[in-house]
């Protein structure tokens, strides 16, 4: 996984030093292997320099194995730092915005407001940790993808139907919107799933399968609320399909490929 260590610390409610200590302990036992990842960027003088764009984490998932990173993990390009800085998509901005909303929440004495609180967060501290955790989940699916504003502001789940439909035009839009199902009010969730299913069917030129895509999304949501990574797994498959559509010139039926992979999963 390629993540921001500072955001990870905030999501756990600990300081950066504690995260480094915990990581070192886990690394010593073979459960985790972590190293900074470097990439090129342009400094204020217009010169190309090397900079850190995040931290790579390998995690042991099976007994008897040892977590390790491979050469290809280091060589992959995870972020375009120049483009991210120009667009404000930086971890620094994401943390700063989360801290600002944390202070606002304290001033409001923890009054629950859908524009401020993520559903399920019991207090301002919980709100900040939940926001950072959500940012990291999105980052893992699409490396470097951070939302610097309130993640619920542009959430199709809290917009009217016309605006939500405008935001959901294709596979990539559905990938971004899937986490919104967890925060969407139950009275709007079904409509949101319907719009996502329609967007997938439309973008994949598979109009007759809209109900199938809706079912897939509902199953992913159900898995998520049961404690499994349903939405993240579906987002990863959709993102993988997007890469294949760009690079696999001979791919004729992307919808069939997606269905096959979902059955295998």
PDB file of N, CA, C and O in Angstrom, residues 99-176:
ATOM      1  N   UNK A  99      -8.249  19.494  10.505  1.00  0.00           N
ATOM      2  CA  UNK A  99      -8.034  20.174  11.789  1.00  0.00           C
ATOM      3  C   UNK A  99      -8.962  21.369  11.942  1.00  0.00           C
ATOM      4  O   UNK A  99      -9.493  21.630  13.026  1.00  0.00           O
ATOM      5  N   UNK A 100      -9.175  22.089  10.841  1.00  0.00           N
ATOM      6  CA  UNK A 100     -10.071  23.243  10.884  1.00  0.00           C
ATOM      7  C   UNK A 100     -11.478  22.806  11.244  1.00  0.00           C
ATOM      8  O   UNK A 100     -12.152  23.423  12.080  1.00  0.00           O
ATOM      9  N   UNK A 101     -11.949  21.713  10.626  1.00  0.00           N
ATOM     10  CA  UNK A 101     -13.297  21.226  10.935  1.00  0.00           C
ATOM     11  C   UNK A 101     -13.366  20.668  12.354  1.00  0.00           C
ATOM     12  O   UNK A 101     -14.398  20.737  13.011  1.00  0.00           O
ATOM     13  N   UNK A 102     -12.236  20.123  12.844  1.00  0.00           N
ATOM     14  CA  UNK A 102     -12.173  19.652  14.227  1.00  0.00           C
ATOM     15  C   UNK A 102     -12.387  20.810  15.193  1.00  0.00           C
ATOM     16  O   UNK A 102     -13.153  20.702  16.161  1.00  0.00           O
ATOM     17  N   UNK A 103     -11.714  21.940  14.946  1.00  0.00           N
ATOM     18  CA  UNK A 103     -11.874  23.114  15.801  1.00  0.00           C
ATOM     19  C   UNK A 103     -13.300  23.664  15.719  1.00  0.00           C
ATOM     20  O   UNK A 103     -13.878  24.077  16.732  1.00  0.00           O
ATOM     21  N   UNK A 104     -13.869  23.666  14.512  1.00  0.00           N
ATOM     22  CA  UNK A 104     -15.247  24.134  14.358  1.00  0.00           C
ATOM     23  C   UNK A 104     -16.218  23.254  15.136  1.00  0.00           C
ATOM     24  O   UNK A 104     -17.165  23.731  15.760  1.00  0.00           O
ATOM     25  N   UNK A 105     -15.961  21.948  15.112  1.00  0.00           N
ATOM     26  CA  UNK A 105     -16.828  21.010  15.817  1.00  0.00           C
ATOM     27  C   UNK A 105     -16.745  21.216  17.330  1.00  0.00           C
ATOM     28  O   UNK A 105     -17.751  21.119  18.034  1.00  0.00           O
ATOM     29  N   UNK A 106     -15.553  21.515  17.822  1.00  0.00           N
ATOM     30  CA  UNK A 106     -15.405  21.766  19.258  1.00  0.00           C
ATOM     31  C   UNK A 106     -16.175  23.014  19.666  1.00  0.00           C
ATOM     32  O   UNK A 106     -16.809  23.058  20.708  1.00  0.00           O
ATOM     33  N   UNK A 107     -16.106  24.037  18.819  1.00  0.00           N
ATOM     34  CA  UNK A 107     -16.822  25.278  19.110  1.00  0.00           C
ATOM     35  C   UNK A 107     -18.321  25.037  19.157  1.00  0.00           C
ATOM     36  O   UNK A 107     -19.048  25.598  19.980  1.00  0.00           O
ATOM     37  N   UNK A 108     -18.789  24.178  18.278  1.00  0.00           N
ATOM     38  CA  UNK A 108     -20.218  23.865  18.225  1.00  0.00           C
ATOM     39  C   UNK A 108     -20.639  22.875  19.299  1.00  0.00           C
ATOM     40  O   UNK A 108     -21.776  22.434  19.336  1.00  0.00           O
ATOM     41  N   UNK A 109     -19.702  22.508  20.180  1.00  0.00           N
ATOM     42  CA  UNK A 109     -19.984  21.607  21.299  1.00  0.00           C
ATOM     43  C   UNK A 109     -20.606  20.293  20.857  1.00  0.00           C
ATOM     44  O   UNK A 109     -21.564  19.779  21.447  1.00  0.00           O
ATOM     45  N   UNK A 110     -20.043  19.786  19.759  1.00  0.00           N
ATOM     46  CA  UNK A 110     -20.420  18.456  19.280  1.00  0.00           C
ATOM     47  C   UNK A 110     -21.875  18.355  18.821  1.00  0.00           C
ATOM     48  O   UNK A 110     -22.463  17.272  18.830  1.00  0.00           O
ATOM     49  N   UNK A 111     -22.481  19.454  18.413  1.00  0.00           N
ATOM     50  CA  UNK A 111     -23.833  19.378  17.850  1.00  0.00           C
ATOM     51  C   UNK A 111     -23.761  18.646  16.520  1.00  0.00           C
ATOM     52  O   UNK A 111     -22.994  19.031  15.638  1.00  0.00           O
ATOM     53  N   UNK A 112     -24.539  17.578  16.340  1.00  0.00           N
ATOM     54  CA  UNK A 112     -24.482  16.785  15.120  1.00  0.00           C
ATOM     55  C   UNK A 112     -25.095  17.561  13.970  1.00  0.00           C
ATOM     56  O   UNK A 112     -26.244  17.993  14.025  1.00  0.00           O
ATOM     57  N   UNK A 113     -24.327  17.747  12.919  1.00  0.00           N
ATOM     58  CA  UNK A 113     -24.766  18.463  11.721  1.00  0.00           C
ATOM     59  C   UNK A 113     -24.226  17.698  10.536  1.00  0.00           C
ATOM     60  O   UNK A 113     -23.029  17.435  10.443  1.00  0.00           O
ATOM     61  N   UNK A 114     -25.099  17.323   9.612  1.00  0.00           N
ATOM     62  CA  UNK A 114     -24.672  16.499   8.475  1.00  0.00           C
ATOM     63  C   UNK A 114     -23.600  17.168   7.638  1.00  0.00           C
ATOM     64  O   UNK A 114     -22.861  16.493   6.920  1.00  0.00           O
ATOM     65  N   UNK A 115     -23.497  18.501   7.678  1.00  0.00           N
ATOM     66  CA  UNK A 115     -22.491  19.199   6.894  1.00  0.00           C
ATOM     67  C   UNK A 115     -21.120  19.175   7.568  1.00  0.00           C
ATOM     68  O   UNK A 115     -20.116  19.511   6.979  1.00  0.00           O
ATOM     69  N   UNK A 116     -21.102  18.778   8.850  1.00  0.00           N
ATOM     70  CA  UNK A 116     -19.858  18.815   9.607  1.00  0.00           C
ATOM     71  C   UNK A 116     -19.407  17.423  10.020  1.00  0.00           C
ATOM     72  O   UNK A 116     -18.239  17.090   9.937  1.00  0.00           O
ATOM     73  N   UNK A 117     -20.350  16.601  10.441  1.00  0.00           N
ATOM     74  CA  UNK A 117     -20.000  15.299  10.981  1.00  0.00           C
ATOM     75  C   UNK A 117     -20.216  14.183   9.982  1.00  0.00           C
ATOM     76  O   UNK A 117     -21.173  14.178   9.234  1.00  0.00           O
ATOM     77  N   UNK A 118     -19.305  13.228   9.973  1.00  0.00           N
ATOM     78  CA  UNK A 118     -19.503  11.989   9.234  1.00  0.00           C
ATOM     79  C   UNK A 118     -20.368  11.088  10.096  1.00  0.00           C
ATOM     80  O   UNK A 118     -20.125  10.938  11.295  1.00  0.00           O
ATOM     81  N   UNK A 119     -21.368  10.479   9.502  1.00  0.00           N
ATOM     82  CA  UNK A 119     -22.300   9.658  10.253  1.00  0.00           C
ATOM     83  C   UNK A 119     -21.556   8.574  11.030  1.00  0.00           C
ATOM     84  O   UNK A 119     -20.679   7.887  10.507  1.00  0.00           O
ATOM     85  N   UNK A 120     -21.890   8.429  12.304  1.00  0.00           N
ATOM     86  CA  UNK A 120     -21.264   7.415  13.137  1.00  0.00           C
ATOM     87  C   UNK A 120     -20.139   7.945  13.990  1.00  0.00           C
ATOM     88  O   UNK A 120     -19.692   7.269  14.902  1.00  0.00           O
ATOM     89  N   UNK A 121     -19.650   9.166  13.722  1.00  0.00           N
ATOM     90  CA  UNK A 121     -18.584   9.739  14.527  1.00  0.00           C
ATOM     91  C   UNK A 121     -19.186  10.355  15.786  1.00  0.00           C
ATOM     92  O   UNK A 121     -20.024  11.233  15.704  1.00  0.00           O
ATOM     93  N   UNK A 122     -18.786   9.910  16.986  1.00  0.00           N
ATOM     94  CA  UNK A 122     -19.430  10.354  18.215  1.00  0.00           C
ATOM     95  C   UNK A 122     -18.960  11.711  18.717  1.00  0.00           C
ATOM     96  O   UNK A 122     -19.606  12.302  19.552  1.00  0.00           O
ATOM     97  N   UNK A 123     -17.839  12.222  18.238  1.00  0.00           N
ATOM     98  CA  UNK A 123     -17.296  13.462  18.765  1.00  0.00           C
ATOM     99  C   UNK A 123     -16.335  14.052  17.745  1.00  0.00           C
ATOM    100  O   UNK A 123     -16.027  13.422  16.738  1.00  0.00           O
ATOM    101  N   UNK A 124     -15.836  15.283  18.005  1.00  0.00           N
ATOM    102  CA  UNK A 124     -14.911  15.896  17.039  1.00  0.00           C
ATOM    103  C   UNK A 124     -13.658  15.074  16.767  1.00  0.00           C
ATOM    104  O   UNK A 124     -13.175  15.024  15.649  1.00  0.00           O
ATOM    105  N   UNK A 125     -13.107  14.425  17.803  1.00  0.00           N
ATOM    106  CA  UNK A 125     -11.920  13.602  17.600  1.00  0.00           C
ATOM    107  C   UNK A 125     -12.257  12.421  16.696  1.00  0.00           C
ATOM    108  O   UNK A 125     -11.523  12.095  15.763  1.00  0.00           O
ATOM    109  N   UNK A 126     -13.405  11.792  16.969  1.00  0.00           N
ATOM    110  CA  UNK A 126     -13.840  10.684  16.130  1.00  0.00           C
ATOM    111  C   UNK A 126     -14.082  11.122  14.709  1.00  0.00           C
ATOM    112  O   UNK A 126     -13.788  10.391  13.758  1.00  0.00           O
ATOM    113  N   UNK A 127     -14.624  12.369  14.563  1.00  0.00           N
ATOM    114  CA  UNK A 127     -14.873  12.911  13.222  1.00  0.00           C
ATOM    115  C   UNK A 127     -13.570  13.042  12.440  1.00  0.00           C
ATOM    116  O   UNK A 127     -13.482  12.650  11.282  1.00  0.00           O
ATOM    117  N   UNK A 128     -12.543  13.567  13.086  1.00  0.00           N
ATOM    118  CA  UNK A 128     -11.275  13.777  12.389  1.00  0.00           C
ATOM    119  C   UNK A 128     -10.630  12.446  12.014  1.00  0.00           C
ATOM    120  O   UNK A 128     -10.125  12.266  10.906  1.00  0.00           O
ATOM    121  N   UNK A 129     -10.661  11.478  12.947  1.00  0.00           N
ATOM    122  CA  UNK A 129     -10.081  10.171  12.659  1.00  0.00           C
ATOM    123  C   UNK A 129     -10.855   9.479  11.541  1.00  0.00           C
ATOM    124  O   UNK A 129     -10.263   8.847  10.664  1.00  0.00           O
ATOM    125  N   UNK A 130     -12.190   9.602  11.553  1.00  0.00           N
ATOM    126  CA  UNK A 130     -13.010   8.976  10.514  1.00  0.00           C
ATOM    127  C   UNK A 130     -12.722   9.600   9.158  1.00  0.00           C
ATOM    128  O   UNK A 130     -12.652   8.903   8.136  1.00  0.00           O
ATOM    129  N   UNK A 131     -12.538  10.919   9.147  1.00  0.00           N
ATOM    130  CA  UNK A 131     -12.249  11.599   7.880  1.00  0.00           C
ATOM    131  C   UNK A 131     -10.903  11.161   7.326  1.00  0.00           C
ATOM    132  O   UNK A 131     -10.771  10.865   6.129  1.00  0.00           O
ATOM    133  N   UNK A 132      -9.882  11.094   8.186  1.00  0.00           N
ATOM    134  CA  UNK A 132      -8.567  10.666   7.725  1.00  0.00           C
ATOM    135  C   UNK A 132      -8.596   9.210   7.238  1.00  0.00           C
ATOM    136  O   UNK A 132      -7.964   8.851   6.238  1.00  0.00           O
ATOM    137  N   UNK A 133      -9.346   8.376   7.956  1.00  0.00           N
ATOM    138  CA  UNK A 133      -9.456   6.968   7.564  1.00  0.00           C
ATOM    139  C   UNK A 133     -10.105   6.836   6.195  1.00  0.00           C
ATOM    140  O   UNK A 133      -9.663   6.040   5.354  1.00  0.00           O
ATOM    141  N   UNK A 134     -11.144   7.632   5.960  1.00  0.00           N
ATOM    142  CA  UNK A 134     -11.817   7.605   4.658  1.00  0.00           C
ATOM    143  C   UNK A 134     -10.887   8.095   3.555  1.00  0.00           C
ATOM    144  O   UNK A 134     -10.846   7.537   2.449  1.00  0.00           O
ATOM    145  N   UNK A 135     -10.120   9.137   3.848  1.00  0.00           N
ATOM    146  CA  UNK A 135      -9.157   9.644   2.871  1.00  0.00           C
ATOM    147  C   UNK A 135      -8.147   8.558   2.505  1.00  0.00           C
ATOM    148  O   UNK A 135      -7.791   8.376   1.333  1.00  0.00           O
ATOM    149  N   UNK A 136      -7.672   7.813   3.497  1.00  0.00           N
ATOM    150  CA  UNK A 136      -6.681   6.771   3.248  1.00  0.00           C
ATOM    151  C   UNK A 136      -7.260   5.634   2.423  1.00  0.00           C
ATOM    152  O   UNK A 136      -6.584   5.060   1.572  1.00  0.00           O
ATOM    153  N   UNK A 137      -8.525   5.288   2.667  1.00  0.00           N
ATOM    154  CA  UNK A 137      -9.162   4.232   1.867  1.00  0.00           C
ATOM    155  C   UNK A 137      -9.213   4.644   0.405  1.00  0.00           C
ATOM    156  O   UNK A 137      -8.959   3.841  -0.491  1.00  0.00           O
ATOM    157  N   UNK A 138      -9.559   5.906   0.157  1.00  0.00           N
ATOM    158  CA  UNK A 138      -9.602   6.381  -1.220  1.00  0.00           C
ATOM    159  C   UNK A 138      -8.200   6.411  -1.827  1.00  0.00           C
ATOM    160  O   UNK A 138      -8.000   6.109  -2.999  1.00  0.00           O
ATOM    161  N   UNK A 139      -7.230   6.786  -1.028  1.00  0.00           N
ATOM    162  CA  UNK A 139      -5.838   6.877  -1.487  1.00  0.00           C
ATOM    163  C   UNK A 139      -5.346   5.512  -1.955  1.00  0.00           C
ATOM    164  O   UNK A 139      -4.665   5.394  -2.981  1.00  0.00           O
ATOM    165  N   UNK A 140      -5.675   4.456  -1.186  1.00  0.00           N
ATOM    166  CA  UNK A 140      -5.212   3.116  -1.534  1.00  0.00           C
ATOM    167  C   UNK A 140      -5.784   2.680  -2.880  1.00  0.00           C
ATOM    168  O   UNK A 140      -5.094   2.077  -3.702  1.00  0.00           O
ATOM    169  N   UNK A 141      -7.061   2.984  -3.120  1.00  0.00           N
ATOM    170  CA  UNK A 141      -7.689   2.602  -4.387  1.00  0.00           C
ATOM    171  C   UNK A 141      -7.121   3.427  -5.533  1.00  0.00           C
ATOM    172  O   UNK A 141      -6.801   2.901  -6.605  1.00  0.00           O
ATOM    173  N   UNK A 142      -6.981   4.726  -5.322  1.00  0.00           N
ATOM    174  CA  UNK A 142      -6.416   5.625  -6.328  1.00  0.00           C
ATOM    175  C   UNK A 142      -5.281   6.390  -5.657  1.00  0.00           C
ATOM    176  O   UNK A 142      -5.523   7.394  -4.991  1.00  0.00           O
ATOM    177  N   UNK A 143      -4.037   5.910  -5.781  1.00  0.00           N
ATOM    178  CA  UNK A 143      -2.910   6.504  -5.045  1.00  0.00           C
ATOM    179  C   UNK A 143      -2.849   8.021  -5.136  1.00  0.00           C
ATOM    180  O   UNK A 143      -2.918   8.599  -6.217  1.00  0.00           O
ATOM    181  N   UNK A 144      -2.726   8.669  -3.970  1.00  0.00           N
ATOM    182  CA  UNK A 144      -2.589  10.116  -3.932  1.00  0.00           C
ATOM    183  C   UNK A 144      -3.890  10.884  -3.998  1.00  0.00           C
ATOM    184  O   UNK A 144      -3.898  12.108  -3.926  1.00  0.00           O
ATOM    185  N   UNK A 145      -5.032  10.178  -4.113  1.00  0.00           N
ATOM    186  CA  UNK A 145      -6.309  10.861  -4.258  1.00  0.00           C
ATOM    187  C   UNK A 145      -6.793  11.368  -2.898  1.00  0.00           C
ATOM    188  O   UNK A 145      -7.343  10.610  -2.100  1.00  0.00           O
ATOM    189  N   UNK A 146      -6.550  12.642  -2.614  1.00  0.00           N
ATOM    190  CA  UNK A 146      -7.010  13.218  -1.357  1.00  0.00           C
ATOM    191  C   UNK A 146      -8.015  14.316  -1.648  1.00  0.00           C
ATOM    192  O   UNK A 146      -7.904  15.040  -2.623  1.00  0.00           O
ATOM    193  N   UNK A 147      -9.012  14.393  -0.799  1.00  0.00           N
ATOM    194  CA  UNK A 147     -10.023  15.427  -0.912  1.00  0.00           C
ATOM    195  C   UNK A 147      -9.688  16.510   0.104  1.00  0.00           C
ATOM    196  O   UNK A 147      -9.719  16.253   1.305  1.00  0.00           O
ATOM    197  N   UNK A 148      -9.363  17.697  -0.361  1.00  0.00           N
ATOM    198  CA  UNK A 148      -8.905  18.734   0.562  1.00  0.00           C
ATOM    199  C   UNK A 148     -10.054  19.496   1.202  1.00  0.00           C
ATOM    200  O   UNK A 148      -9.877  20.178   2.181  1.00  0.00           O
ATOM    201  N   UNK A 149     -11.238  19.399   0.624  1.00  0.00           N
ATOM    202  CA  UNK A 149     -12.392  20.051   1.214  1.00  0.00           C
ATOM    203  C   UNK A 149     -13.186  19.032   2.015  1.00  0.00           C
ATOM    204  O   UNK A 149     -12.837  17.859   2.098  1.00  0.00           O
ATOM    205  N   UNK A 150     -14.292  19.475   2.621  1.00  0.00           N
ATOM    206  CA  UNK A 150     -15.144  18.555   3.358  1.00  0.00           C
ATOM    207  C   UNK A 150     -15.599  17.457   2.406  1.00  0.00           C
ATOM    208  O   UNK A 150     -16.244  17.747   1.397  1.00  0.00           O
ATOM    209  N   UNK A 151     -15.282  16.185   2.658  1.00  0.00           N
ATOM    210  CA  UNK A 151     -15.619  15.131   1.707  1.00  0.00           C
ATOM    211  C   UNK A 151     -17.110  14.985   1.476  1.00  0.00           C
ATOM    212  O   UNK A 151     -17.515  14.351   0.506  1.00  0.00           O
ATOM    213  N   UNK A 152     -17.941  15.547   2.344  1.00  0.00           N
ATOM    214  CA  UNK A 152     -19.383  15.430   2.146  1.00  0.00           C
ATOM    215  C   UNK A 152     -19.950  16.579   1.319  1.00  0.00           C
ATOM    216  O   UNK A 152     -21.087  16.512   0.859  1.00  0.00           O
ATOM    217  N   UNK A 153     -19.176  17.641   1.114  1.00  0.00           N
ATOM    218  CA  UNK A 153     -19.684  18.801   0.379  1.00  0.00           C
ATOM    219  C   UNK A 153     -20.087  18.433  -1.045  1.00  0.00           C
ATOM    220  O   UNK A 153     -21.113  18.874  -1.548  1.00  0.00           O
ATOM    221  N   UNK A 154     -19.228  17.639  -1.720  1.00  0.00           N
ATOM    222  CA  UNK A 154     -19.504  17.261  -3.102  1.00  0.00           C
ATOM    223  C   UNK A 154     -20.059  15.845  -3.191  1.00  0.00           C
ATOM    224  O   UNK A 154     -19.963  15.191  -4.215  1.00  0.00           O
ATOM    225  N   UNK A 155     -20.603  15.365  -2.100  1.00  0.00           N
ATOM    226  CA  UNK A 155     -21.130  14.013  -2.024  1.00  0.00           C
ATOM    227  C   UNK A 155     -22.472  13.942  -2.746  1.00  0.00           C
ATOM    228  O   UNK A 155     -23.416  14.638  -2.366  1.00  0.00           O
ATOM    229  N   UNK A 156     -22.597  13.104  -3.791  1.00  0.00           N
ATOM    230  CA  UNK A 156     -23.879  13.024  -4.490  1.00  0.00           C
ATOM    231  C   UNK A 156     -25.008  12.538  -3.593  1.00  0.00           C
ATOM    232  O   UNK A 156     -26.177  12.723  -3.913  1.00  0.00           O
ATOM    233  N   UNK A 157     -24.660  11.944  -2.450  1.00  0.00           N
ATOM    234  CA  UNK A 157     -25.698  11.449  -1.556  1.00  0.00           C
ATOM    235  C   UNK A 157     -26.448  12.579  -0.852  1.00  0.00           C
ATOM    236  O   UNK A 157     -27.539  12.370  -0.335  1.00  0.00           O
ATOM    237  N   UNK A 158     -25.867  13.800  -0.810  1.00  0.00           N
ATOM    238  CA  UNK A 158     -26.560  14.884  -0.126  1.00  0.00           C
ATOM    239  C   UNK A 158     -26.994  15.967  -1.101  1.00  0.00           C
ATOM    240  O   UNK A 158     -27.470  17.013  -0.697  1.00  0.00           O
ATOM    241  N   UNK A 159     -26.802  15.721  -2.407  1.00  0.00           N
ATOM    242  CA  UNK A 159     -27.266  16.655  -3.420  1.00  0.00           C
ATOM    243  C   UNK A 159     -28.599  16.192  -3.974  1.00  0.00           C
ATOM    244  O   UNK A 159     -29.026  15.060  -3.761  1.00  0.00           O
ATOM    245  N   UNK A 160     -29.287  17.077  -4.705  1.00  0.00           N
ATOM    246  CA  UNK A 160     -30.549  16.659  -5.303  1.00  0.00           C
ATOM    247  C   UNK A 160     -30.280  15.681  -6.443  1.00  0.00           C
ATOM    248  O   UNK A 160     -29.150  15.499  -6.891  1.00  0.00           O
ATOM    249  N   UNK A 161     -31.334  15.048  -6.914  1.00  0.00           N
ATOM    250  CA  UNK A 161     -31.184  13.977  -7.903  1.00  0.00           C
ATOM    251  C   UNK A 161     -30.497  14.460  -9.179  1.00  0.00           C
ATOM    252  O   UNK A 161     -29.632  13.774  -9.723  1.00  0.00           O
ATOM    253  N   UNK A 162     -30.874  15.639  -9.655  1.00  0.00           N
ATOM    254  CA  UNK A 162     -30.301  16.149 -10.899  1.00  0.00           C
ATOM    255  C   UNK A 162     -28.804  16.383 -10.756  1.00  0.00           C
ATOM    256  O   UNK A 162     -28.020  16.041 -11.649  1.00  0.00           O
ATOM    257  N   UNK A 163     -28.371  16.943  -9.614  1.00  0.00           N
ATOM    258  CA  UNK A 163     -26.958  17.215  -9.398  1.00  0.00           C
ATOM    259  C   UNK A 163     -26.181  15.908  -9.236  1.00  0.00           C
ATOM    260  O   UNK A 163     -25.075  15.758  -9.758  1.00  0.00           O
ATOM    261  N   UNK A 164     -26.765  14.948  -8.515  1.00  0.00           N
ATOM    262  CA  UNK A 164     -26.099  13.660  -8.326  1.00  0.00           C
ATOM    263  C   UNK A 164     -25.907  12.951  -9.654  1.00  0.00           C
ATOM    264  O   UNK A 164     -24.853  12.379  -9.922  1.00  0.00           O
ATOM    265  N   UNK A 165     -26.932  13.001 -10.504  1.00  0.00           N
ATOM    266  CA  UNK A 165     -26.833  12.348 -11.808  1.00  0.00           C
ATOM    267  C   UNK A 165     -25.772  13.016 -12.675  1.00  0.00           C
ATOM    268  O   UNK A 165     -25.077  12.359 -13.454  1.00  0.00           O
ATOM    269  N   UNK A 166     -25.619  14.335 -12.509  1.00  0.00           N
ATOM    270  CA  UNK A 166     -24.593  15.049 -13.267  1.00  0.00           C
ATOM    271  C   UNK A 166     -23.200  14.615 -12.826  1.00  0.00           C
ATOM    272  O   UNK A 166     -22.277  14.508 -13.645  1.00  0.00           O
ATOM    273  N   UNK A 167     -23.031  14.351 -11.539  1.00  0.00           N
ATOM    274  CA  UNK A 167     -21.729  13.965 -11.012  1.00  0.00           C
ATOM    275  C   UNK A 167     -21.360  12.530 -11.367  1.00  0.00           C
ATOM    276  O   UNK A 167     -20.188  12.171 -11.383  1.00  0.00           O
ATOM    277  N   UNK A 168     -22.367  11.699 -11.631  1.00  0.00           N
ATOM    278  CA  UNK A 168     -22.126  10.286 -11.909  1.00  0.00           C
ATOM    279  C   UNK A 168     -22.264  10.019 -13.402  1.00  0.00           C
ATOM    280  O   UNK A 168     -23.349   9.713 -13.896  1.00  0.00           O
ATOM    281  N   UNK A 169     -21.151  10.134 -14.121  1.00  0.00           N
ATOM    282  CA  UNK A 169     -21.183   9.980 -15.574  1.00  0.00           C
ATOM    283  C   UNK A 169     -20.504   8.701 -16.056  1.00  0.00           C
ATOM    284  O   UNK A 169     -20.731   8.277 -17.181  1.00  0.00           O
ATOM    285  N   UNK A 170     -19.659   8.088 -15.244  1.00  0.00           N
ATOM    286  CA  UNK A 170     -18.940   6.921 -15.733  1.00  0.00           C
ATOM    287  C   UNK A 170     -18.326   6.108 -14.615  1.00  0.00           C
ATOM    288  O   UNK A 170     -18.564   6.348 -13.425  1.00  0.00           O
ATOM    289  N   UNK A 171     -17.520   5.129 -14.998  1.00  0.00           N
ATOM    290  CA  UNK A 171     -16.908   4.204 -14.048  1.00  0.00           C
ATOM    291  C   UNK A 171     -16.075   4.943 -13.005  1.00  0.00           C
ATOM    292  O   UNK A 171     -16.167   4.680 -11.808  1.00  0.00           O
ATOM    293  N   UNK A 172     -15.252   5.896 -13.446  1.00  0.00           N
ATOM    294  CA  UNK A 172     -14.385   6.613 -12.513  1.00  0.00           C
ATOM    295  C   UNK A 172     -15.185   7.400 -11.493  1.00  0.00           C
ATOM    296  O   UNK A 172     -14.823   7.460 -10.310  1.00  0.00           O
ATOM    297  N   UNK A 173     -16.298   7.989 -11.908  1.00  0.00           N
ATOM    298  CA  UNK A 173     -17.151   8.731 -10.978  1.00  0.00           C
ATOM    299  C   UNK A 173     -17.750   7.804  -9.931  1.00  0.00           C
ATOM    300  O   UNK A 173     -17.888   8.176  -8.763  1.00  0.00           O
ATOM    301  N   UNK A 174     -18.103   6.593 -10.342  1.00  0.00           N
ATOM    302  CA  UNK A 174     -18.656   5.619  -9.400  1.00  0.00           C
ATOM    303  C   UNK A 174     -17.593   5.205  -8.382  1.00  0.00           C
ATOM    304  O   UNK A 174     -17.888   5.061  -7.191  1.00  0.00           O
ATOM    305  N   UNK A 175     -16.346   5.036  -8.832  1.00  0.00           N
ATOM    306  CA  UNK A 175     -15.251   4.700  -7.923  1.00  0.00           C
ATOM    307  C   UNK A 175     -15.144   5.752  -6.816  1.00  0.00           C
ATOM    308  O   UNK A 175     -15.038   5.426  -5.637  1.00  0.00           O
ATOM    309  N   UNK A 176     -15.206   7.028  -7.208  1.00  0.00           N
ATOM    310  CA  UNK A 176     -15.102   8.112  -6.226  1.00  0.00           C
ATOM    311  C   UNK A 176     -16.316   8.152  -5.298  1.00  0.00           C
ATOM    312  O   UNK A 176     -16.192   8.514  -4.120  1.00  0.00           O
TER     313      UNK A 176
END
